[in-house]
Structures are given as C-alpha cells and as structure tokens.
Amino acid sequence: ALPEPPEHRFFLVTEWQDQHQQLTSMLADQVRSGKLKYRESVAEGLENAVEAFRGMLKGKNFGKQLVHITD
C-alpha cells in the first residue's frame, strides 16, 4: 500500500518511479474527484508563445506553461 501523502508536498516523478502506474491512477482519481487541485499557466495564441517562454524562464508562470493554439 502507498503511504498517505501530507496535505501539501512537492515531489519528483523519479522519487517513486517503480510505482508509476499505481501512482498515476491514484493521482488521476484524486484530480477527477476534486480532492487534488492543480494550477497551470496558459498563454492564449501562438503569437504569445515567445513571451510565455520568456516568462517561464523568469519564473512568471505557475505549474506547467502551456500555449493554447486551437480547440
């Protein structure tokens, strides 16, 4: 069985690499249920990709930096 994680914690994917599938399933279930929340930075449009990249290098993003190009 997996240990119960603390309330808030950063972790590296390689930390529990041997349990990757089990952890991915557990985390996906927690995201779906709303128990685990995350944030990400999203730039709108390809024309903003360069500025988003520069901001990422300067630490202006939160979580993953994404560029939304089309639906």
Coordinates of N, CA, C and O in Angstrom, one line a residue:
A1 N 0.8 -1.2 0.0 CA 0.0 0.0 0.0 C 0.9 1.2 0.0 O 2.0 1.2 0.6
L2 N 0.4 2.3 -0.6 CA 1.1 3.6 -0.7 C 0.9 4.3 0.6 O -0.1 4.3 1.2
P3 N 2.0 5.1 1.0 CA 1.8 5.9 2.2 C 0.8 7.0 2.0 O 0.7 7.5 0.8
E4 N 0.2 7.5 3.0 CA -0.8 8.6 2.9 C 0.1 9.9 2.7 O 0.9 10.2 3.6
P5 N -0.1 10.7 1.6 CA 0.7 11.9 1.4 C 0.3 13.0 2.4 O -0.8 13.0 2.9
P6 N 1.3 13.9 2.7 CA 1.0 15.0 3.6 C 0.0 15.9 2.8 O -0.2 15.8 1.6
E7 N -0.5 16.9 3.6 CA -1.5 17.8 3.0 C -1.0 18.5 1.7 O -1.6 18.6 0.7
H8 N 0.2 19.1 1.8 CA 0.9 19.8 0.6 C 2.3 19.3 0.6 O 3.0 19.3 1.6
R9 N 2.7 18.9 -0.6 CA 4.1 18.4 -0.8 C 4.5 18.5 -2.3 O 3.7 18.1 -3.1
F10 N 5.7 18.9 -2.5 CA 6.2 18.8 -3.9 C 7.0 17.5 -4.0 O 7.6 17.1 -3.0
F11 N 7.0 16.9 -5.1 CA 7.8 15.6 -5.3 C 8.3 15.5 -6.7 O 7.8 16.2 -7.6
L12 N 9.3 14.7 -6.8 CA 9.9 14.4 -8.1 C 9.3 13.1 -8.6 O 9.1 12.2 -7.9
V13 N 9.0 13.1 -9.9 CA 8.5 11.9 -10.5 C 9.4 10.7 -10.3 O 8.9 9.6 -10.0
T14 N 10.7 10.8 -10.3 CA 11.6 9.7 -10.2 C 11.6 9.2 -8.8 O 12.2 8.1 -8.5
E15 N 11.1 9.9 -7.8 CA 11.1 9.5 -6.4 C 10.4 8.2 -6.2 O 10.9 7.4 -5.4
W16 N 9.3 8.0 -6.9 CA 8.5 6.7 -6.8 C 8.3 6.1 -8.1 O 7.3 5.5 -8.4
Q17 N 9.4 6.1 -9.0 CA 9.3 5.6 -10.3 C 8.8 4.2 -10.4 O 8.1 3.8 -11.3
D18 N 9.2 3.3 -9.5 CA 8.8 1.9 -9.5 C 7.3 1.7 -9.3 O 6.8 0.6 -9.6
Q19 N 6.6 2.7 -8.8 CA 5.2 2.6 -8.6 C 4.4 3.6 -9.6 O 3.3 4.0 -9.2
H20 N 5.0 3.9 -10.7 CA 4.5 4.9 -11.6 C 3.0 4.7 -12.0 O 2.2 5.5 -11.9
Q21 N 2.6 3.5 -12.5 CA 1.3 3.2 -12.9 C 0.3 3.4 -11.8 O -0.8 4.0 -11.9
Q22 N 0.6 2.8 -10.6 CA -0.3 2.9 -9.5 C -0.5 4.3 -9.0 O -1.6 4.7 -8.7
L23 N 0.6 5.1 -9.0 CA 0.5 6.5 -8.5 C -0.2 7.3 -9.6 O -1.0 8.2 -9.2
T24 N 0.0 7.1 -10.8 CA -0.7 7.9 -11.9 C -2.2 7.7 -11.8 O -3.0 8.6 -11.9
S25 N -2.6 6.4 -11.6 CA -4.0 6.1 -11.4 C -4.6 6.8 -10.2 O -5.7 7.4 -10.2
M26 N -3.9 6.7 -9.1 CA -4.3 7.3 -7.8 C -4.5 8.9 -8.0 O -5.5 9.5 -7.6
L27 N -3.4 9.5 -8.6 CA -3.5 10.9 -8.8 C -4.6 11.4 -9.7 O -5.3 12.4 -9.5
A28 N -4.8 10.6 -10.8 CA -5.9 10.9 -11.7 C -7.2 10.8 -11.0 O -8.1 11.7 -11.3
D29 N -7.4 9.8 -10.2 CA -8.7 9.7 -9.5 C -8.9 10.9 -8.5 O -10.0 11.4 -8.4
Q30 N -7.8 11.3 -7.9 CA -7.9 12.5 -7.0 C -8.2 13.8 -7.7 O -9.0 14.6 -7.2
V31 N -7.7 13.9 -8.9 CA -8.0 15.1 -9.7 C -9.4 15.1 -10.1 O -10.2 16.1 -10.0
R32 N -9.9 13.9 -10.6 CA -11.3 13.8 -11.0 C -12.3 14.1 -9.9 O -13.3 14.7 -10.1
S33 N -12.0 13.6 -8.7 CA -12.9 13.8 -7.5 C -12.8 15.2 -6.9 O -13.6 15.6 -6.1
G34 N -11.8 16.0 -7.3 CA -11.6 17.3 -6.8 C -10.8 17.4 -5.5 O -10.6 18.4 -5.0
K35 N -10.3 16.2 -5.0 CA -9.5 16.2 -3.8 C -8.1 16.8 -4.1 O -7.5 17.4 -3.2
L36 N -7.6 16.6 -5.3 CA -6.3 17.1 -5.7 C -6.5 18.2 -6.7 O -7.2 18.0 -7.7
K37 N -6.1 19.4 -6.4 CA -6.2 20.5 -7.4 C -4.9 21.0 -7.9 O -3.9 20.8 -7.2
Y38 N -4.8 21.5 -9.0 CA -3.6 22.0 -9.6 C -3.8 23.2 -10.4 O -5.0 23.5 -10.8
R39 N -2.8 24.0 -10.6 CA -2.9 25.2 -11.5 C -1.8 25.1 -12.5 O -0.8 24.5 -12.4
E40 N -2.1 25.8 -13.6 CA -1.1 25.8 -14.7 C -1.3 27.2 -15.4 O -2.3 27.8 -15.3
S41 N -0.2 27.6 -16.0 CA -0.2 28.9 -16.8 C -0.6 28.6 -18.2 O 0.1 27.7 -18.8
V42 N -1.5 29.3 -18.8 CA -1.9 29.1 -20.2 C -1.8 30.5 -20.9 O -2.5 31.4 -20.5
A43 N -1.0 30.5 -21.9 CA -1.0 31.7 -22.8 C -1.9 31.4 -24.0 O -2.0 30.3 -24.5
E44 N -2.6 32.4 -24.4 CA -3.6 32.2 -25.5 C -3.0 32.6 -26.8 O -2.5 33.8 -27.0
G45 N -2.9 31.7 -27.8 CA -2.4 32.0 -29.1 C -1.0 31.8 -29.3 O -0.1 32.1 -28.5
L46 N -0.6 31.4 -30.5 CA 0.8 31.1 -30.9 C 1.6 32.4 -30.9 O 2.7 32.4 -30.6
E47 N 0.9 33.5 -31.1 CA 1.6 34.8 -31.1 C 2.1 35.2 -29.7 O 3.0 36.0 -29.6
N48 N 1.6 34.5 -28.7 CA 2.1 34.8 -27.3 C 3.1 33.7 -26.8 O 3.5 33.8 -25.6
A49 N 3.4 32.8 -27.6 CA 4.3 31.7 -27.2 C 5.7 32.2 -26.8 O 6.2 31.7 -25.8
V50 N 6.3 33.1 -27.5 CA 7.6 33.5 -27.2 C 7.6 34.2 -25.8 O 8.5 34.0 -25.0
E51 N 6.6 35.1 -25.6 CA 6.6 35.8 -24.4 C 6.3 34.9 -23.2 O 6.8 35.0 -22.1
A52 N 5.5 33.9 -23.4 CA 5.2 32.9 -22.4 C 6.5 32.1 -22.1 O 6.8 31.8 -20.9
F53 N 7.3 31.8 -23.1 CA 8.6 31.1 -22.8 C 9.5 32.0 -22.0 O 10.1 31.5 -21.1
R54 N 9.6 33.2 -22.4 CA 10.5 34.2 -21.7 C 10.0 34.3 -20.2 O 10.8 34.3 -19.3
G55 N 8.7 34.4 -20.0 CA 8.1 34.5 -18.7 C 8.4 33.2 -17.9 O 8.7 33.3 -16.7
M56 N 8.4 32.0 -18.5 CA 8.7 30.8 -17.9 C 10.1 30.8 -17.4 O 10.4 30.4 -16.2
L57 N 11.0 31.3 -18.2 CA 12.4 31.3 -17.8 C 12.7 32.3 -16.7 O 13.7 32.1 -15.9
K58 N 11.8 33.2 -16.5 CA 12.0 34.2 -15.4 C 11.1 33.8 -14.2 O 11.0 34.6 -13.2
G59 N 10.4 32.7 -14.3 CA 9.6 32.2 -13.1 C 8.3 32.9 -13.0 O 7.7 32.9 -11.9
K60 N 7.8 33.5 -14.1 CA 6.5 34.2 -14.0 C 5.3 33.2 -14.2 O 4.2 33.6 -14.0
N61 N 5.5 32.0 -14.5 CA 4.4 31.0 -14.7 C 4.2 30.3 -13.4 O 5.0 30.3 -12.5
F62 N 3.1 29.6 -13.3 CA 2.8 28.7 -12.2 C 2.5 27.3 -12.7 O 1.7 27.2 -13.6
G63 N 3.2 26.3 -12.2 CA 3.0 25.0 -12.8 C 3.5 24.9 -14.2 O 4.5 25.5 -14.5
K64 N 2.8 24.1 -15.0 CA 3.3 24.0 -16.4 C 2.9 25.2 -17.2 O 1.8 25.8 -16.9
Q65 N 3.7 25.6 -18.1 CA 3.4 26.7 -19.0 C 2.9 26.1 -20.3 O 3.6 25.3 -21.0
L66 N 1.7 26.4 -20.6 CA 1.0 25.9 -21.8 C 0.7 27.0 -22.8 O 0.6 28.1 -22.4
V67 N 0.6 26.7 -24.1 CA 0.2 27.7 -25.1 C -1.0 27.1 -25.8 O -0.9 26.0 -26.4
H68 N -2.2 27.7 -25.6 CA -3.4 27.3 -26.2 C -3.5 27.8 -27.6 O -3.5 29.0 -27.8
I69 N -3.4 26.9 -28.6 CA -3.4 27.4 -30.0 C -4.8 27.2 -30.7 O -5.2 28.1 -31.4
T70 N -5.5 26.1 -30.4 CA -6.8 25.9 -31.0 C -7.6 24.9 -30.2 O -7.0 24.1 -29.4
D71 N -8.9 24.9 -30.4 CA -9.7 23.9 -29.7 C -9.9 22.6 -30.5 O -9.8 22.4 -31.5

